[in-house]
Every structure is written in structure tokens, then in C-alpha cells.
XYZ file of C-alpha atoms in Angstrom:
572
model
C 85.088 110.216 77.396
C 82.290 112.425 78.944
C 82.572 110.393 82.163
C 86.208 110.919 82.325
C 86.067 114.690 81.820
C 83.481 115.166 84.408
C 85.317 113.265 87.093
C 88.743 114.776 86.306
C 86.934 118.291 86.477
C 85.218 117.396 89.715
C 88.499 116.123 91.287
C 90.280 119.418 90.323
C 87.481 121.552 91.735
C 87.735 119.816 95.002
C 91.581 120.205 95.216
C 91.249 123.888 94.208
C 88.587 124.546 96.797
C 90.716 122.950 99.452
C 93.691 125.190 98.483
C 91.817 128.390 98.717
C 90.143 127.452 102.029
C 93.236 126.018 103.733
C 96.569 126.518 102.139
C 96.656 129.898 100.095
C 97.263 132.176 103.025
C 99.992 129.962 104.808
C 103.702 130.603 104.300
C 104.707 127.098 103.124
C 105.102 128.517 99.480
C 107.234 125.663 98.122
C 104.717 123.106 99.374
C 101.989 124.833 97.747
C 103.722 125.267 94.417
C 103.872 121.470 94.143
C 100.425 121.076 95.662
C 99.077 123.156 92.743
C 101.051 121.304 89.978
C 100.253 117.782 91.643
C 96.528 118.398 92.024
C 96.323 118.852 88.128
C 98.275 115.537 87.709
C 96.262 113.559 90.279
C 92.888 115.010 88.953
C 93.708 113.668 85.586
C 94.779 110.165 87.084
C 92.114 109.171 89.554
C 89.425 108.645 86.764
C 91.834 106.086 85.090
C 92.193 103.959 88.252
C 90.411 100.829 88.044
C 89.616 98.563 91.076
C 88.878 94.978 90.214
C 86.387 92.844 92.169
C 86.794 89.021 91.655
C 83.428 87.118 92.018
C 82.711 83.388 91.722
C 79.959 82.691 89.150
C 77.292 80.092 90.056
C 76.190 77.423 87.536
C 74.428 78.503 84.302
C 70.706 78.794 84.414
C 68.093 80.013 82.001
C 70.417 80.280 79.046
C 68.862 82.407 76.253
C 67.125 80.193 73.796
C 68.515 79.438 70.425
C 66.059 79.140 67.569
C 65.610 79.803 63.850
C 63.174 82.514 62.415
C 61.737 82.057 59.134
C 63.120 84.555 56.367
C 61.591 85.149 53.146
C 63.648 88.080 51.870
C 65.688 90.924 52.846
C 64.381 94.423 53.878
C 66.807 97.186 53.648
C 67.427 98.885 57.025
C 68.214 102.605 56.940
C 70.919 103.585 59.450
C 70.694 107.009 60.838
C 73.883 108.885 60.979
C 74.705 110.541 64.619
C 76.269 114.026 63.685
C 76.641 115.032 67.307
C 80.107 113.583 67.837
C 81.327 115.163 64.827
C 79.784 118.541 65.799
C 81.303 118.190 69.245
C 84.928 117.327 68.032
C 84.721 120.144 65.524
C 84.021 122.659 68.567
C 86.865 121.094 70.413
C 89.041 121.078 67.515
C 88.340 124.938 66.913
C 88.962 125.789 70.749
C 92.404 123.840 70.632
C 93.367 125.761 67.651
C 92.491 129.101 68.926
C 94.334 128.695 72.154
C 97.200 126.945 70.581
C 97.594 129.836 68.320
C 97.338 132.364 70.989
C 100.073 130.190 73.093
C 102.381 130.158 70.059
C 102.047 133.715 69.379
C 102.927 134.796 72.973
C 106.158 132.556 72.474
C 106.825 134.039 69.158
C 106.666 137.528 70.809
C 109.173 136.794 73.405
C 111.574 135.229 70.836
C 111.343 138.283 68.678
C 112.236 140.578 71.358
C 115.287 138.380 71.940
C 116.403 138.503 68.419
C 115.715 142.215 68.209
C 117.496 143.683 71.335
C 121.215 143.294 72.854
C 121.570 140.622 75.525
C 123.907 141.100 78.500
C 125.168 138.129 80.658
C 125.676 138.806 84.256
C 125.955 136.491 87.061
C 124.450 133.708 85.257
C 121.268 135.827 83.876
C 120.598 137.167 80.448
C 119.442 140.830 80.483
C 117.448 141.773 77.522
C 117.838 145.725 77.097
C 114.829 147.151 75.570
C 114.256 150.634 74.218
C 110.760 151.046 75.314
C 109.525 151.622 78.889
C 108.607 148.251 80.371
C 108.264 146.923 83.921
C 110.983 144.494 84.659
C 109.959 140.818 83.878
C 111.397 137.402 83.276
C 110.961 134.448 81.233
C 113.205 131.265 81.449
C 116.860 132.652 82.116
C 116.083 135.956 80.549
C 115.398 139.331 82.425
C 113.792 142.060 80.304
C 114.781 145.727 81.485
C 114.610 149.125 80.038
C 118.143 149.981 78.613
C 118.123 153.599 79.744
C 117.146 152.710 83.239
C 119.906 149.822 83.454
C 122.444 152.123 81.972
C 121.492 154.882 84.548
C 121.576 152.249 87.320
C 118.113 153.608 88.331
C 116.629 150.025 88.759
C 116.382 149.095 92.494
C 118.262 146.227 93.669
C 115.134 144.749 95.205
C 113.412 144.507 91.691
C 116.366 142.577 90.358
C 116.391 140.215 93.166
C 112.704 139.784 92.712
C 113.352 138.748 89.100
C 116.424 136.695 89.851
C 114.148 134.557 92.129
C 111.968 133.913 89.422
C 114.697 132.810 87.114
C 116.556 130.483 89.777
C 113.294 128.815 90.932
C 112.407 128.242 87.263
C 108.947 129.540 87.743
C 108.253 129.769 83.773
C 108.411 125.950 83.442
C 105.222 125.855 85.756
C 103.608 128.554 83.540
C 104.424 126.590 80.331
C 103.129 123.423 81.911
C 99.567 124.893 82.982
C 99.332 126.958 79.536
C 99.940 123.834 77.502
C 97.060 122.040 79.744
C 94.787 125.189 79.316
C 95.166 124.592 75.507
C 93.960 121.052 75.632
C 91.338 121.580 78.235
C 90.276 125.049 77.118
C 86.542 124.273 77.986
C 87.275 123.972 81.837
C 87.115 127.365 83.412
C 88.997 125.844 86.439
C 92.183 126.350 84.414
C 91.921 129.995 84.465
C 91.632 130.458 88.344
C 94.303 127.759 88.627
C 96.770 129.814 86.507
C 96.239 132.875 88.725
C 96.739 130.909 91.806
C 100.139 129.539 90.574
C 101.338 132.958 89.166
C 100.149 134.549 92.739
C 102.200 131.716 94.590
C 105.120 132.668 92.221
C 104.987 136.102 93.521
C 104.959 135.025 97.136
C 108.051 132.911 96.583
C 109.854 135.757 94.863
C 108.948 138.299 97.721
C 109.915 135.802 100.300
C 113.426 135.470 98.655
C 113.911 139.283 98.456
C 113.008 139.721 102.201
C 115.576 136.936 102.959
C 118.209 139.081 101.346
C 117.683 141.813 104.112
C 115.073 143.853 102.374
C 112.895 145.959 104.955
C 109.121 144.884 104.588
C 107.568 148.186 104.516
C 109.991 149.731 102.091
C 109.686 146.666 99.832
C 106.104 147.142 99.888
C 106.265 150.840 98.929
C 108.596 149.727 95.990
C 106.091 147.011 94.837
C 103.344 150.036 94.914
C 105.765 152.288 93.046
C 105.994 149.846 90.134
C 102.084 149.191 90.068
C 101.261 150.618 86.709
C 99.120 149.627 83.697
C 102.310 148.548 81.743
C 101.767 145.566 79.540
C 103.675 142.441 80.737
C 103.822 139.468 78.228
C 101.281 136.606 79.259
C 104.046 134.074 79.877
C 106.464 136.256 81.806
C 106.692 137.234 85.514
C 106.772 140.787 86.823
C 107.051 142.510 90.136
C 103.845 144.376 89.624
C 101.509 141.334 89.277
C 98.121 142.120 90.955
C 96.660 141.255 94.475
C 99.008 143.525 96.442
C 96.888 143.210 99.326
C 97.079 139.679 99.718
C 100.807 139.778 98.887
C 101.349 142.277 101.604
C 99.250 140.228 104.138
C 101.393 137.041 103.352
C 104.590 138.621 103.669
C 103.890 139.528 107.486
C 102.476 135.826 107.753
C 104.578 133.090 109.431
C 102.982 129.584 109.670
C 104.189 127.036 112.029
C 105.140 123.664 110.930
C 102.722 122.091 113.144
C 100.009 124.017 111.170
C 101.288 123.020 107.770
C 101.469 119.329 108.707
C 97.898 119.441 110.242
C 96.480 120.949 107.209
C 98.355 118.652 104.849
C 97.134 115.509 106.762
C 93.694 116.521 105.676
C 94.593 115.444 102.063
C 94.762 111.788 103.096
C 91.068 111.580 103.657
C 90.290 113.880 100.759
C 92.288 111.764 98.359
C 90.808 108.607 99.444
C 87.165 109.682 99.118
C 87.972 110.942 95.644
C 89.621 107.473 94.904
C 86.484 105.885 96.039
C 83.966 108.165 94.372
C 85.647 108.947 91.028
C 87.599 105.744 90.184
C 86.250 102.794 88.147
C 85.035 99.532 89.300
C 85.342 96.283 87.448
C 83.762 93.021 88.277
C 85.652 89.951 86.867
C 83.778 86.380 87.000
C 85.989 83.836 88.692
C 84.874 80.421 87.781
C 84.034 78.314 90.807
C 86.573 75.233 91.579
C 83.679 72.878 90.997
C 83.201 74.047 87.454
C 86.972 73.796 86.870
C 87.058 70.125 88.111
C 84.160 69.449 85.856
C 86.053 70.767 82.820
C 89.113 68.796 83.946
C 87.023 65.522 84.186
C 85.214 66.226 80.841
C 88.852 66.478 78.971
C 89.467 62.824 79.698
C 86.490 61.815 77.583
C 87.604 61.677 73.944
C 87.292 58.128 72.827
C 89.192 56.241 70.126
C 86.123 56.529 67.942
C 85.956 60.322 68.324
C 89.607 61.009 67.786
C 89.439 58.988 64.502
C 86.336 61.049 63.599
C 88.235 64.260 64.358
C 91.457 63.314 62.393
C 89.406 62.571 59.206
C 87.811 65.846 59.290
C 90.701 67.958 60.285
C 92.955 66.202 57.567
C 90.195 67.177 55.056
C 90.072 70.793 55.873
C 93.772 71.121 56.613
C 94.373 70.188 53.012
C 92.778 73.381 51.925
C 94.553 76.652 51.846
C 93.419 78.778 54.808
C 92.306 81.771 52.759
C 89.749 79.292 50.718
C 88.956 77.144 53.855
C 85.198 77.123 54.419
C 84.063 74.838 57.163
C 80.303 74.028 57.386
C 78.792 74.913 60.840
C 77.761 71.381 61.469
C 81.515 70.083 60.934
C 82.978 73.008 62.703
C 80.894 72.129 65.810
C 81.934 68.670 65.759
C 85.629 69.426 65.307
C 85.377 71.969 68.261
C 83.303 69.633 70.547
C 85.837 66.780 70.045
C 88.891 68.985 70.384
C 87.592 70.145 73.596
C 87.246 66.796 74.957
C 90.731 65.890 74.145
C 93.696 65.780 76.650
C 96.874 67.508 76.297
C 98.716 64.270 75.055
C 95.916 63.517 72.542
C 96.298 66.835 71.091
C 100.039 66.482 70.337
C 99.258 63.318 68.334
C 96.068 64.348 66.751
C 95.774 66.533 63.649
C 96.199 70.225 64.016
C 93.010 72.110 64.339
C 91.747 73.473 60.943
C 91.612 77.312 61.811
C 90.023 79.737 59.247
C 89.026 83.204 58.977
C 86.146 84.643 61.024
C 83.813 85.019 58.027
C 84.666 81.491 56.667
C 84.172 79.966 60.105
C 80.677 81.182 60.167
C 80.646 79.853 56.684
C 77.216 80.111 55.068
C 75.940 82.111 57.823
C 77.683 85.404 56.950
C 74.173 87.022 56.467
C 72.674 85.086 59.327
C 72.447 88.073 61.524
C 70.798 90.238 59.041
C 68.394 87.405 57.897
C 67.636 86.611 61.512
C 66.670 90.200 62.476
C 64.456 90.827 59.340
C 62.724 87.527 60.039
C 62.037 88.621 63.593
C 60.982 92.006 62.661
C 58.318 90.533 60.397
C 57.125 88.368 63.000
C 56.806 91.312 65.464
C 59.406 90.067 67.777
C 62.395 91.714 69.590
C 65.695 89.844 69.405
C 69.347 90.322 68.871
C 72.083 88.228 67.338
C 75.523 87.801 69.103
C 78.323 86.076 67.187
C 81.610 85.062 69.205
C 84.331 83.603 67.438
C 88.063 83.636 67.547
C 87.902 86.260 70.368
C 85.965 88.466 68.029
C 82.389 89.657 68.787
C 79.722 91.036 66.538
C 76.206 92.441 67.551
C 73.533 92.174 64.878
C 76.284 91.722 62.235
C 78.113 94.826 63.351
C 81.733 94.567 65.205
C 81.778 95.226 68.840
C 84.463 94.765 71.605
C 84.600 93.974 75.008
C 84.969 97.663 75.793
C 81.825 98.609 73.795
C 79.663 95.567 74.273
C 77.507 96.908 77.022
C 76.765 100.334 75.328
C 76.445 98.599 72.086
C 73.650 96.049 73.253
C 71.965 98.663 75.459
C 71.569 100.879 72.249
C 69.843 97.907 70.620
C 67.400 97.465 73.528
C 67.042 101.181 74.341
C 63.280 101.356 73.370
C 62.283 97.916 74.868
C 59.468 97.414 77.028
C 59.425 94.900 80.079
C 57.642 92.607 77.969
C 60.009 92.762 74.949
C 62.788 91.975 77.395
C 60.770 88.993 78.967
C 59.744 87.409 75.576
C 62.935 88.026 73.541
C 64.773 84.998 72.478
C 68.246 86.051 71.055
C 70.384 84.124 68.964
C 73.892 83.592 70.307
C 76.640 81.706 68.247
C 79.970 80.817 70.112
C 82.945 78.912 68.398
C 86.822 78.700 69.351
C 87.394 81.601 72.073
C 89.577 81.661 74.859
C 88.304 81.286 78.186
C 89.526 84.610 79.301
C 87.861 86.432 76.589
C 84.503 84.691 77.169
C 84.809 85.567 80.911
C 85.423 89.196 80.374
C 82.602 89.394 77.725
C 80.327 87.615 80.132
C 81.119 90.440 83.019
C 80.092 93.131 80.217
C 76.917 90.887 79.344
C 75.826 91.018 82.889
C 76.024 94.871 83.187
C 73.529 95.247 80.094
C 69.895 96.271 80.502
C 68.937 92.888 78.987
C 70.854 90.953 81.648
C 69.267 93.239 84.431
C 65.702 92.615 83.240
C 66.183 88.855 82.308
C 67.725 87.278 85.486
C 69.839 84.348 84.721
C 70.717 85.165 81.346
C 74.247 84.470 80.248
C 76.441 84.289 77.168
C 78.274 81.058 78.571
C 78.317 78.017 76.257
C 75.575 75.735 76.808
C 76.286 72.209 78.422
C 77.768 69.452 76.238
C 74.958 67.287 74.331
C 73.584 64.086 76.123
C 75.300 60.855 75.401
C 74.897 59.098 72.084
C 71.741 57.016 71.491
C 72.051 53.228 70.997
C 73.121 52.175 67.741
C 70.574 52.276 64.832
C 70.253 49.239 62.259
C 72.871 49.830 59.520
C 71.408 51.511 56.332
C 71.629 49.792 52.968
C 74.736 49.419 51.198
C 73.962 51.959 48.800
C 73.921 54.618 51.551
C 77.330 56.109 51.960
C 78.231 57.740 55.071
C 80.191 60.914 55.150
C 83.611 60.768 56.427
C 82.743 62.827 59.483
C 79.682 60.832 60.637
C 79.304 58.260 63.197
C 76.179 56.146 63.688
C 75.135 58.348 66.582
C 75.566 61.587 64.406
C 73.693 60.352 61.219
C 70.375 62.223 60.780
C 67.283 60.820 59.527
C 67.656 59.867 55.789
C 66.115 62.049 53.335
C 62.519 61.445 52.417
C 62.016 58.861 49.682
C 60.814 59.777 46.149
C 57.217 60.720 45.736
C 55.153 57.531 45.109
C 53.509 57.303 41.504
C 50.406 59.399 41.190
C 47.094 57.490 40.642
C 44.347 58.980 39.135
C 41.669 56.396 38.600
C 43.150 53.645 36.694
C 46.109 55.785 35.306
C 49.530 55.496 36.928
C 51.863 58.452 36.446
C 55.540 57.393 37.049
C 58.306 59.428 38.569
C 60.429 61.244 36.140
C 63.405 59.227 34.955
C 66.692 61.043 35.186
C 68.620 62.181 32.125
C 70.898 59.278 30.434
C 74.451 59.162 31.873
C 76.990 61.720 30.631
C 80.611 60.659 30.254
C 81.586 64.129 31.691
C 80.325 64.065 35.400
C 80.458 67.761 35.549
C 78.050 68.152 32.844
C 76.026 65.363 34.049
C 75.569 67.189 37.365
C 74.514 70.319 35.304
C 71.825 68.402 33.632
C 70.608 66.674 36.645
C 70.234 70.056 38.254
C 68.137 71.408 35.316
C 65.824 68.449 35.840
C 65.264 69.409 39.546
C 67.669 67.079 41.399
C 68.990 67.295 44.726
C 72.698 66.211 45.648
C 73.765 64.648 48.835
C 77.295 63.597 50.062
C 76.339 61.307 52.882
C 73.639 62.812 55.064
C 74.404 66.520 53.912
C 72.781 68.283 51.185
C 75.097 70.269 48.695
C 74.217 72.564 45.893
C 75.171 71.761 42.270
C 78.182 73.943 42.350
C 79.421 72.512 45.567
C 78.856 69.119 44.105
C 80.946 69.876 41.070
C 83.755 71.111 43.203
C 83.784 67.997 45.088
C 83.879 65.662 41.987
C 86.585 67.698 40.594
C 88.745 67.120 43.572
C 88.072 63.449 43.926
C 89.660 60.798 41.566
C 87.265 57.987 42.420
C 83.865 60.028 42.302
C 80.727 58.224 41.123
C 77.003 59.575 40.750
C 74.423 57.179 42.114
C 70.757 58.085 40.611
C 68.831 55.119 42.005
C 66.852 57.344 44.440
C 66.321 60.094 41.733
C 65.519 63.181 42.110
C 67.863 62.500 45.155
C 71.601 62.072 43.734
C 74.211 60.623 45.814
C 77.968 61.344 45.289
C 80.131 58.438 46.328
C 83.968 58.717 46.712
C 84.026 62.488 47.413
């Protein structure tokens, strides 16, 4: 916002200086009228213009490291509240209220005069006849005159012609427009000078209209001087005794050739071009190279039948759960996304729908990941940050961000970092299920950050896919039950075996035996938990509460305690 206000004020200043130097004293008053009004509109528009530059991004190199940091607990972080924006907005609101009240008061004063005094319609004009002595002035279609002077026919014809010109040319609309802008931009003193120039140019136009009707120049100038008094005129009205008589008299005698007007007008072309170049915005959009696009197209042909079967099993399981209750462990989510990314359009049509879920559920058990990661890094004396990008949403250190604010948000985090901090920092970046367009735009903003400038080659782009699967390993014993979402290539090493019996001299201490079976599987799991058991479904470890939920959902669940204290749940 500050940048926009500064740029628009600079543009308005340049336009106004050009007007004072080259246009004010020429006789092309109609052109000057639209120039003054148009300069305000153009000054407010130029900072909003954005030029887009498309660049091809080279291959991904030096991707930020992904690592885990040990976390032992949580440390409350006290956030400092920045009161400056509230103070500035309060001051701005007071200014708008003051100038807005003054504007409304002036309008009300004119409306009150219209209600309290008689109106006389003549030749399409409304004469408002006032009892007090006033200098003739006009507002919209109304001309305010002294009743006694009008009745005695003592108001010169030239004065009435002057006010008729203001009404016919609708000068009041210009004043209302600039006054409303002054209410909004009351802090910009340029609007005061601009208002004076607009009103003075209105007098030039009215004077020119009077002289066109045959009035003699010197006699009209004497008449204007005769009406020069200190009588008060409403701020929103036009009157013949407006100041700057010397300049008005000079311009009355000036005649500018069309050639001079055209030459001075042409100077605006390079002026506007320079302002567009200097005060508009520039945006760089990363365009993927054709080589990268070809690689992506080739990769989409690699979803095998085995991967499709694996995807369909996982998707079917999670699609059966209502979306508001659907929570997908990160390992399963990554597997689903990876296989889905390999599938062709035809394969996607015949496959199970992708099991979407809410952002917080998608991250799953990592909803406190950012906080834990940052606290762990702080205890280790390390600088870092956490970026989570999912479903076209982005968070920085657990706080919502956006494409528009991403650069400023990240720069605020790294504001006090040293060169060493930038070089040694290893941020955590989690990316899942985003549109390519969103990631490209976010990447552009990331490249503008201080971190990307210090650490060349840093990027938010998704790392390359994992290497090809390793050769098949020997099949595990029959009592090992694979999870529905695992293939041989994805099965991690089996959990460690139970501790061997402890030997102390000639004494042997056997491992503790599990509690006797309980016909109620839920109660049995609770008893096992109290005895220190850990629960597995396939290669994945689950808490007791999760194990109970799985058993409840399954009709053929069985509990295997042959490896106690490792307990395996089958049929879930």
C-alpha cells in the first residue's frame, strides 16, 4: 500500500509540474480541463499496471534438504503485536472523517439556501434570490443572486453570462469529483494545488465565453475588478471574483496557435512512457522448458498394473470414510499421490477417485509439525523455516500465507539472519496435491526472497521421483501380514525382535508373557497396552486407540501375540 501511494503521488506531481510549466498559460482551456482531470485518473492507474516477463527455468539443482529435528517438548513462543498499522489506519480514518464532514457540511449549506429562498427559472437556469448581499455564484444549475440587485436589474449582463458559462459547461461536477478524491487522499497536499488550478481554469473558460458574446476586454476586466471583494463564496461554488486576476487578464489576451498546442501535447507521449516504465510493476513468471514437459509426459505412462492395484486398494479404503473424518497417514498419502501422478488420463478414468480430504487432515498427524520442527531447531541453535504446500494453500512456520504475501512473510522470518545462517539453514518443505500453476507462481515469489538470493539454486520445486524399486526380497514368514497398501518394494525392514532372555550367571529371566486372551478384543487391546505392548498392522505401527478403531471396523480381525510385546492385528 505504501508503495502504491508513493508511486501515484509521484506521477501526479510530474503531471502537475508539466501543467504549470507548459500548459497553464496557453489558451486551450478545454484541453487543459480534461488534462487536469485525466492526470488524476492516470496517476492512480499507472502503479496498478503490471508487465509480465516469462522466463524458462532450468533444471532443479541444490534442492533444500529435508530432515527431521529432535523434539523433546514445546516452548511457548510469545508473538509481538505490531501496533503501527492500527495507529496509521486510525489517523487515516480521522482525516477522512474530518474532510468528509467538511464536504457534507458545505453541501448541506447550499441545500439549506435552496430550501429557504425563492427560485426563479429563466432560460433553463434556476436563479436563487437571496436577501443578503452576495457576489453572484453558481452550483450545478443554480445561480445565486442578491434579490434586490436582481429586482432592480443592476447586475451587469456580463456577470450573468459568466455564471451561465459555469452552469452550461457543468464545472461543478469537476469540483465535486476532485473534492471527493481530496477526502480520500487528504494527506496528499498536491490535491490542494490541483483544486486551485482546476477552479482557475474554469474561470478561464467562463471569461472566454463572455468575450465570445462580444464583451469588450478592458471593460470586462474593469467589471471583474469591481466585483473583487472579500464577500464569502461557498467553497463548492463558482464566482466571478475568483482570485488570480493578473493571470486571468493575461490569459484573456493570449491566443495560442494549434501548432504550439500540438507540440506541447506531444511531449506527453514520452512523459507517460517514462512513468509507465518507472512506476508500473514487473512480474516474472517461470515457464517450464519443453524438455521438462516432455519428461513429465513420458513419466505419465509408467503406472504399472501392480501400482494401479495398489492405488485402487488404498483409494477404496479411504473413500469409504466420510471426508470430514478422513485422515490419511503421510506415507499412504505420498504413495497415492505418486502413483496418481504416474497415471494416464485413461487410467484415471477407470481408477478409484482420488481420496481428497481437508488440508489439516491431509497433513494428518503433522498438524503440529511446524511448531515442533522450529522449537527443536531453536534448541539446537539452528536457523530454519517450515513451508507446507497442500491443495493450493501455503503455510510458513504453521501460519497461513499466500502467493501475494509469501515473499514478505519469508523475508520477515529471515530478517535477522546472517550470511552463515542462510548458508547453513536446512528448511523443511512439505508439498502435496497442488496445481502446477499454483506451484509455478509460488516458485516465482520464492525466488524473490532473501533466502533464495543468498542460497543460489534453492527452489520449492518437488524433488525428482524415487529411484526404481530394488529387487524382490525373500518372502517373510506366513505370520507376517502385509498391509493392503504395501508391495514388496515398499515394505520397510521388520520391527526388531523381542529382547532375548536376560542371563545373569546361571539364572535365566524369560521375557514377560502376554496377558491371557480376552473374548472382547477391545478390552484385550487395552490390557495389552497396559502391559507395554506395541501394535502393528502390516509394517505400520499404530496407537492402542487406533488399533481399537481398526478392530471395530473389521469383521474378521484377529490379534497375534506370538511376538509379544509386539502385537500384530490381522484382517484390519
